[in-house]
Amino acid sequence: MAGGYEFYRPNQDNLNKKKSQKLLKVFKELNYDLGVLPRKLNETFSVPEKKLIPEWIAQNESIQTKTMVYQDHSVGILIFPKLKEKNSKKEFKKVTQKIIQKAKSIRPQVNLLLGISTWGNFRENKFLKNNPAVLDILLGSGRGPHITGNFLNKNQTVWARPLTKGKTLNQITIPEWPKKGEKITWKPNKNIMTNFIVLNNDIPDDSKISSYLEGD
């Protein structure tokens, strides 16, 4: 799955459309099951361009959900809404309560419940520490540090965040599927393993991908 800042950095104001179009071809080849497309890119890409990555969902001000099925097991995904640059405590609480309600309504239908956020470290941390552990895993992104896997709320939620500039991939391995509708308690290195894969020169180049990235 791809988070919200695969095309540009969180603090980048000016979008380089030429580079974004190159990356668009790359992500088409990588064939993600799900990606989050920030509004800036959704408004920039043409309809034919967006059709290259049909599994990517454009972020907006509402909570979006998707259920994916793997070998008769269901994964529920909550895509966190876009937040204003400055939210009052009341506004933030209202958004988080809607996420909690949505998560509770989906829980009985899925084996695993994930959240995908573009909120940045501070807001994600605030959400996780001040609310019930409704999510099994939160895949964060935005401003803030890389997190391989933090276990919060009595090990009921794992929080992971990527390293800046796309230098690593977060890897989460779950040996056995949790039971549908039940909130699991994670046991590090037993029923869940968190790791990151460093994208360095040890990984062979793909000629087709490289051709997309050549030039200015």
PDB file of C-alpha atoms in Angstrom:
ATOM      1  CA  MET A   1       0.000   0.000   0.000  1.00  0.00           C
ATOM      2  CA  ALA A   2       1.158   3.534  -0.727  1.00  0.00           C
ATOM      3  CA  GLY A   3       0.636   6.483   1.573  1.00  0.00           C
ATOM      4  CA  GLY A   4      -0.074  10.113   0.881  1.00  0.00           C
ATOM      5  CA  TYR A   5       3.346  11.485  -0.026  1.00  0.00           C
ATOM      6  CA  GLU A   6       4.705   9.138  -2.667  1.00  0.00           C
ATOM      7  CA  PHE A   7       4.965  11.917  -5.265  1.00  0.00           C
ATOM      8  CA  TYR A   8       6.230  14.872  -3.239  1.00  0.00           C
ATOM      9  CA  ARG A   9       7.393  15.815   0.257  1.00  0.00           C
ATOM     10  CA  PRO A  10       4.916  17.029   2.915  1.00  0.00           C
ATOM     11  CA  ASN A  11       6.449  20.505   3.102  1.00  0.00           C
ATOM     12  CA  GLN A  12       6.785  20.940  -0.671  1.00  0.00           C
ATOM     13  CA  ASP A  13       4.683  23.852  -1.932  1.00  0.00           C
ATOM     14  CA  ASN A  14       5.447  23.756  -5.646  1.00  0.00           C
ATOM     15  CA  LEU A  15       4.534  20.536  -7.402  1.00  0.00           C
ATOM     16  CA  ASN A  16       6.862  19.440 -10.210  1.00  0.00           C
ATOM     17  CA  LYS A  17       4.347  18.080 -12.694  1.00  0.00           C
ATOM     18  CA  LYS A  18       6.993  16.612 -15.011  1.00  0.00           C
ATOM     19  CA  LYS A  19       8.516  14.519 -12.223  1.00  0.00           C
ATOM     20  CA  SER A  20       5.057  13.544 -10.992  1.00  0.00           C
ATOM     21  CA  GLN A  21       4.140  12.228 -14.434  1.00  0.00           C
ATOM     22  CA  LYS A  22       7.284  10.085 -14.452  1.00  0.00           C
ATOM     23  CA  LEU A  23       6.400   8.671 -11.058  1.00  0.00           C
ATOM     24  CA  LEU A  24       2.875   8.032 -12.266  1.00  0.00           C
ATOM     25  CA  LYS A  25       4.279   5.546 -14.818  1.00  0.00           C
ATOM     26  CA  VAL A  26       6.446   3.964 -12.119  1.00  0.00           C
ATOM     27  CA  PHE A  27       3.558   3.414  -9.724  1.00  0.00           C
ATOM     28  CA  LYS A  28       1.474   1.946 -12.541  1.00  0.00           C
ATOM     29  CA  GLU A  29       4.181  -0.706 -13.006  1.00  0.00           C
ATOM     30  CA  LEU A  30       4.459  -1.346  -9.264  1.00  0.00           C
ATOM     31  CA  ASN A  31       0.734  -2.150  -9.244  1.00  0.00           C
ATOM     32  CA  TYR A  32      -0.142  -1.241  -5.655  1.00  0.00           C
ATOM     33  CA  ASP A  33      -3.310  -2.694  -4.167  1.00  0.00           C
ATOM     34  CA  LEU A  34      -4.161   0.712  -2.757  1.00  0.00           C
ATOM     35  CA  GLY A  35      -2.693   4.206  -2.753  1.00  0.00           C
ATOM     36  CA  VAL A  36      -3.732   7.598  -1.421  1.00  0.00           C
ATOM     37  CA  LEU A  37      -3.632  10.492  -3.867  1.00  0.00           C
ATOM     38  CA  PRO A  38      -3.462  13.913  -2.156  1.00  0.00           C
ATOM     39  CA  ARG A  39      -5.808  16.601  -3.429  1.00  0.00           C
ATOM     40  CA  LYS A  40      -2.973  18.593  -4.997  1.00  0.00           C
ATOM     41  CA  LEU A  41      -2.158  15.688  -7.313  1.00  0.00           C
ATOM     42  CA  ASN A  42      -5.756  14.729  -7.900  1.00  0.00           C
ATOM     43  CA  GLU A  43      -6.406  18.233  -9.205  1.00  0.00           C
ATOM     44  CA  THR A  44      -3.204  18.245 -11.282  1.00  0.00           C
ATOM     45  CA  PHE A  45      -3.477  14.897 -13.055  1.00  0.00           C
ATOM     46  CA  SER A  46      -5.793  14.563 -16.022  1.00  0.00           C
ATOM     47  CA  VAL A  47      -8.516  11.918 -16.133  1.00  0.00           C
ATOM     48  CA  PRO A  48      -6.462   9.643 -18.459  1.00  0.00           C
ATOM     49  CA  GLU A  49      -3.474   9.989 -16.119  1.00  0.00           C
ATOM     50  CA  LYS A  50      -5.515   9.014 -13.074  1.00  0.00           C
ATOM     51  CA  LYS A  51      -6.803   5.977 -14.950  1.00  0.00           C
ATOM     52  CA  LEU A  52      -3.222   4.666 -14.956  1.00  0.00           C
ATOM     53  CA  ILE A  53      -3.545   4.081 -11.202  1.00  0.00           C
ATOM     54  CA  PRO A  54      -7.214   3.143 -10.697  1.00  0.00           C
ATOM     55  CA  GLU A  55      -6.613   1.651  -7.244  1.00  0.00           C
ATOM     56  CA  TRP A  56      -5.485   4.991  -5.841  1.00  0.00           C
ATOM     57  CA  ILE A  57      -8.107   6.941  -3.887  1.00  0.00           C
ATOM     58  CA  ALA A  58      -8.160  10.744  -3.892  1.00  0.00           C
ATOM     59  CA  GLN A  59      -8.095  12.145  -0.361  1.00  0.00           C
ATOM     60  CA  ASN A  60     -10.786  14.614   0.678  1.00  0.00           C
ATOM     61  CA  GLU A  61     -12.381  16.038   3.836  1.00  0.00           C
ATOM     62  CA  SER A  62     -14.371  12.872   4.586  1.00  0.00           C
ATOM     63  CA  ILE A  63     -13.328   9.473   5.943  1.00  0.00           C
ATOM     64  CA  GLN A  64     -13.125   6.987   3.100  1.00  0.00           C
ATOM     65  CA  THR A  65     -13.262   3.238   3.522  1.00  0.00           C
ATOM     66  CA  LYS A  66     -12.294   0.238   1.476  1.00  0.00           C
ATOM     67  CA  THR A  67     -12.444  -3.496   2.132  1.00  0.00           C
ATOM     68  CA  MET A  68      -9.962  -5.795   0.434  1.00  0.00           C
ATOM     69  CA  VAL A  69     -10.193  -9.590   0.424  1.00  0.00           C
ATOM     70  CA  TYR A  70      -7.161 -11.880   0.512  1.00  0.00           C
ATOM     71  CA  GLN A  71      -7.704 -15.658   0.587  1.00  0.00           C
ATOM     72  CA  ASP A  72     -11.170 -15.278   2.116  1.00  0.00           C
ATOM     73  CA  HIS A  73      -9.878 -12.864   4.760  1.00  0.00           C
ATOM     74  CA  SER A  74     -10.957  -9.234   4.861  1.00  0.00           C
ATOM     75  CA  VAL A  75      -8.856  -6.133   5.465  1.00  0.00           C
ATOM     76  CA  GLY A  76     -10.762  -2.967   6.315  1.00  0.00           C
ATOM     77  CA  ILE A  77      -9.025   0.322   5.524  1.00  0.00           C
ATOM     78  CA  LEU A  78      -9.887   3.793   6.777  1.00  0.00           C
ATOM     79  CA  ILE A  79      -8.342   6.645   4.809  1.00  0.00           C
ATOM     80  CA  PHE A  80      -8.083   9.553   7.194  1.00  0.00           C
ATOM     81  CA  PRO A  81      -9.546  12.819   5.899  1.00  0.00           C
ATOM     82  CA  LYS A  82      -7.481  15.820   4.926  1.00  0.00           C
ATOM     83  CA  LEU A  83      -7.103  18.268   7.819  1.00  0.00           C
ATOM     84  CA  LYS A  84      -6.754  22.012   7.726  1.00  0.00           C
ATOM     85  CA  GLU A  85      -3.302  23.408   8.425  1.00  0.00           C
ATOM     86  CA  LYS A  86      -4.669  24.684  11.730  1.00  0.00           C
ATOM     87  CA  ASN A  87      -7.549  22.892  13.436  1.00  0.00           C
ATOM     88  CA  SER A  88      -9.120  23.884  16.719  1.00  0.00           C
ATOM     89  CA  LYS A  89      -9.252  21.279  19.477  1.00  0.00           C
ATOM     90  CA  LYS A  90     -12.995  21.026  18.924  1.00  0.00           C
ATOM     91  CA  GLU A  91     -12.617  20.435  15.175  1.00  0.00           C
ATOM     92  CA  PHE A  92      -9.891  17.842  15.678  1.00  0.00           C
ATOM     93  CA  LYS A  93     -11.931  15.983  18.290  1.00  0.00           C
ATOM     94  CA  LYS A  94     -14.935  15.943  15.976  1.00  0.00           C
ATOM     95  CA  VAL A  95     -12.878  14.349  13.181  1.00  0.00           C
ATOM     96  CA  THR A  96     -11.328  11.748  15.485  1.00  0.00           C
ATOM     97  CA  GLN A  97     -14.713  10.772  16.893  1.00  0.00           C
ATOM     98  CA  LYS A  98     -15.999  10.154  13.370  1.00  0.00           C
ATOM     99  CA  ILE A  99     -13.002   7.909  12.702  1.00  0.00           C
ATOM    100  CA  ILE A 100     -13.654   5.944  15.880  1.00  0.00           C
ATOM    101  CA  GLN A 101     -17.337   5.490  15.022  1.00  0.00           C
ATOM    102  CA  LYS A 102     -16.510   4.368  11.501  1.00  0.00           C
ATOM    103  CA  ALA A 103     -13.875   1.923  12.767  1.00  0.00           C
ATOM    104  CA  LYS A 104     -16.317   0.388  15.252  1.00  0.00           C
ATOM    105  CA  SER A 105     -18.922  -0.085  12.529  1.00  0.00           C
ATOM    106  CA  ILE A 106     -16.438  -1.875  10.248  1.00  0.00           C
ATOM    107  CA  ARG A 107     -14.737  -4.042  12.887  1.00  0.00           C
ATOM    108  CA  PRO A 108     -17.292  -6.925  12.892  1.00  0.00           C
ATOM    109  CA  GLN A 109     -16.842  -7.395   9.132  1.00  0.00           C
ATOM    110  CA  VAL A 110     -13.038  -7.653   8.908  1.00  0.00           C
ATOM    111  CA  ASN A 111     -10.071  -9.676  10.136  1.00  0.00           C
ATOM    112  CA  LEU A 112      -7.740  -6.699  10.154  1.00  0.00           C
ATOM    113  CA  LEU A 113      -8.452  -2.970  10.410  1.00  0.00           C
ATOM    114  CA  LEU A 114      -5.935  -0.430   9.112  1.00  0.00           C
ATOM    115  CA  GLY A 115      -5.780   3.335   9.024  1.00  0.00           C
ATOM    116  CA  ILE A 116      -3.858   5.380   6.449  1.00  0.00           C
ATOM    117  CA  SER A 117      -2.996   8.913   7.520  1.00  0.00           C
ATOM    118  CA  THR A 118      -1.282  11.971   6.040  1.00  0.00           C
ATOM    119  CA  TRP A 119      -1.564  13.925   9.294  1.00  0.00           C
ATOM    120  CA  GLY A 120       2.063  13.923  10.364  1.00  0.00           C
ATOM    121  CA  ASN A 121       3.659  12.613  13.540  1.00  0.00           C
ATOM    122  CA  PHE A 122       2.174  15.093  16.033  1.00  0.00           C
ATOM    123  CA  ARG A 123      -1.477  14.640  15.088  1.00  0.00           C
ATOM    124  CA  GLU A 124      -1.186  10.876  14.627  1.00  0.00           C
ATOM    125  CA  ASN A 125       0.399  10.534  18.049  1.00  0.00           C
ATOM    126  CA  LYS A 126      -2.353  12.677  19.563  1.00  0.00           C
ATOM    127  CA  PHE A 127      -5.041  10.551  17.928  1.00  0.00           C
ATOM    128  CA  LEU A 128      -3.531   7.260  19.088  1.00  0.00           C
ATOM    129  CA  LYS A 129      -2.831   8.307  22.679  1.00  0.00           C
ATOM    130  CA  ASN A 130      -6.124  10.093  23.362  1.00  0.00           C
ATOM    131  CA  ASN A 131      -8.566   7.597  21.872  1.00  0.00           C
ATOM    132  CA  PRO A 132      -9.486   3.891  22.147  1.00  0.00           C
ATOM    133  CA  ALA A 133      -7.408   1.376  20.168  1.00  0.00           C
ATOM    134  CA  VAL A 134      -9.935   0.956  17.365  1.00  0.00           C
ATOM    135  CA  LEU A 135      -7.277   0.298  14.700  1.00  0.00           C
ATOM    136  CA  ASP A 136      -4.992  -2.715  14.478  1.00  0.00           C
ATOM    137  CA  ILE A 137      -2.381  -0.810  12.474  1.00  0.00           C
ATOM    138  CA  LEU A 138      -1.937   2.856  11.611  1.00  0.00           C
ATOM    139  CA  LEU A 139       0.183   3.595   8.537  1.00  0.00           C
ATOM    140  CA  GLY A 140       1.164   7.207   8.994  1.00  0.00           C
ATOM    141  CA  SER A 141       2.885   9.761   6.793  1.00  0.00           C
ATOM    142  CA  GLY A 142       3.596  13.457   6.653  1.00  0.00           C
ATOM    143  CA  ARG A 143       5.915  15.575   8.751  1.00  0.00           C
ATOM    144  CA  GLY A 144       7.831  13.804  11.477  1.00  0.00           C
ATOM    145  CA  PRO A 145      10.222  10.912  12.100  1.00  0.00           C
ATOM    146  CA  HIS A 146      10.360   7.415  10.664  1.00  0.00           C
ATOM    147  CA  ILE A 147       8.788   4.690  12.849  1.00  0.00           C
ATOM    148  CA  THR A 148       9.443   1.023  12.104  1.00  0.00           C
ATOM    149  CA  GLY A 149       6.696  -0.087  14.474  1.00  0.00           C
ATOM    150  CA  ASN A 150       5.558   1.419  17.781  1.00  0.00           C
ATOM    151  CA  PHE A 151       3.241  -0.688  19.944  1.00  0.00           C
ATOM    152  CA  LEU A 152       0.637   1.474  21.680  1.00  0.00           C
ATOM    153  CA  ASN A 153      -2.483   1.122  23.805  1.00  0.00           C
ATOM    154  CA  LYS A 154      -1.372  -2.064  25.566  1.00  0.00           C
ATOM    155  CA  ASN A 155      -0.064  -3.474  22.263  1.00  0.00           C
ATOM    156  CA  GLN A 156      -3.431  -3.224  20.548  1.00  0.00           C
ATOM    157  CA  THR A 157      -2.268  -0.824  17.833  1.00  0.00           C
ATOM    158  CA  VAL A 158       0.944  -0.774  15.797  1.00  0.00           C
ATOM    159  CA  TRP A 159       2.018   2.579  14.379  1.00  0.00           C
ATOM    160  CA  ALA A 160       4.419   2.721  11.409  1.00  0.00           C
ATOM    161  CA  ARG A 161       5.758   5.696   9.451  1.00  0.00           C
ATOM    162  CA  PRO A 162       8.081   5.819   6.404  1.00  0.00           C
ATOM    163  CA  LEU A 163      11.566   7.245   6.204  1.00  0.00           C
ATOM    164  CA  THR A 164      11.821  10.515   4.283  1.00  0.00           C
ATOM    165  CA  LYS A 165      12.587  10.685   0.542  1.00  0.00           C
ATOM    166  CA  GLY A 166      11.460   7.121  -0.154  1.00  0.00           C
ATOM    167  CA  LYS A 167      14.652   5.526   1.116  1.00  0.00           C
ATOM    168  CA  THR A 168      12.929   2.560   2.737  1.00  0.00           C
ATOM    169  CA  LEU A 169       9.796   0.449   2.586  1.00  0.00           C
ATOM    170  CA  ASN A 170       7.992  -0.422   5.796  1.00  0.00           C
ATOM    171  CA  GLN A 171       7.369  -4.153   6.073  1.00  0.00           C
ATOM    172  CA  ILE A 172       4.800  -5.657   8.440  1.00  0.00           C
ATOM    173  CA  THR A 173       4.482  -9.440   8.604  1.00  0.00           C
ATOM    174  CA  ILE A 174       1.540 -11.197  10.264  1.00  0.00           C
ATOM    175  CA  PRO A 175       2.002 -15.009  10.303  1.00  0.00           C
ATOM    176  CA  GLU A 176      -1.674 -15.831  10.972  1.00  0.00           C
ATOM    177  CA  TRP A 177      -4.842 -13.917  10.259  1.00  0.00           C
ATOM    178  CA  PRO A 178      -6.683 -12.521  13.311  1.00  0.00           C
ATOM    179  CA  LYS A 179     -10.230 -13.769  13.778  1.00  0.00           C
ATOM    180  CA  LYS A 180     -12.898 -11.708  12.085  1.00  0.00           C
ATOM    181  CA  GLY A 181     -14.491  -9.109  14.335  1.00  0.00           C
ATOM    182  CA  GLU A 182     -12.063  -9.589  17.231  1.00  0.00           C
ATOM    183  CA  LYS A 183      -9.601  -6.957  18.438  1.00  0.00           C
ATOM    184  CA  ILE A 184      -6.190  -8.550  18.579  1.00  0.00           C
ATOM    185  CA  THR A 185      -3.398  -7.829  21.059  1.00  0.00           C
ATOM    186  CA  TRP A 186      -0.076  -7.780  19.255  1.00  0.00           C
ATOM    187  CA  LYS A 187       2.939  -9.717  20.500  1.00  0.00           C
ATOM    188  CA  PRO A 188       6.131  -8.322  18.920  1.00  0.00           C
ATOM    189  CA  ASN A 189       8.090 -10.926  16.939  1.00  0.00           C
ATOM    190  CA  LYS A 190       5.397 -13.539  17.608  1.00  0.00           C
ATOM    191  CA  ASN A 191       2.099 -12.671  15.951  1.00  0.00           C
ATOM    192  CA  ILE A 192       3.512  -9.601  14.192  1.00  0.00           C
ATOM    193  CA  MET A 193       6.928  -8.498  12.919  1.00  0.00           C
ATOM    194  CA  THR A 194       7.819  -4.972  11.836  1.00  0.00           C
ATOM    195  CA  ASN A 195      10.816  -4.118   9.695  1.00  0.00           C
ATOM    196  CA  PHE A 196      11.978  -1.747   6.986  1.00  0.00           C
ATOM    197  CA  ILE A 197      13.675  -2.551   3.711  1.00  0.00           C
ATOM    198  CA  VAL A 198      16.461  -0.176   2.722  1.00  0.00           C
ATOM    199  CA  LEU A 199      16.359   0.758  -0.943  1.00  0.00           C
ATOM    200  CA  ASN A 200      20.072   0.817  -1.759  1.00  0.00           C
ATOM    201  CA  ASN A 201      22.428  -0.438  -4.448  1.00  0.00           C
ATOM    202  CA  ASP A 202      21.960  -4.035  -3.296  1.00  0.00           C
ATOM    203  CA  ILE A 203      18.574  -4.063  -5.023  1.00  0.00           C
ATOM    204  CA  PRO A 204      18.936  -4.707  -8.780  1.00  0.00           C
ATOM    205  CA  ASP A 205      17.699  -2.043 -11.176  1.00  0.00           C
ATOM    206  CA  ASP A 206      14.645  -2.675 -13.296  1.00  0.00           C
ATOM    207  CA  SER A 207      15.380  -1.436 -16.806  1.00  0.00           C
ATOM    208  CA  LYS A 208      11.787  -0.412 -17.524  1.00  0.00           C
ATOM    209  CA  ILE A 209      11.471   1.551 -14.291  1.00  0.00           C
ATOM    210  CA  SER A 210      14.868   3.159 -14.833  1.00  0.00           C
ATOM    211  CA  SER A 211      13.844   4.299 -18.323  1.00  0.00           C
ATOM    212  CA  TYR A 212      10.874   6.177 -16.838  1.00  0.00           C
ATOM    213  CA  LEU A 213      13.109   8.062 -14.429  1.00  0.00           C
ATOM    214  CA  GLU A 214      15.843   9.085 -16.858  1.00  0.00           C
ATOM    215  CA  GLY A 215      16.286  12.670 -17.981  1.00  0.00           C
ATOM    216  CA  ASP A 216      15.374  15.947 -16.303  1.00  0.00           C
TER     217      ASP A 216
END
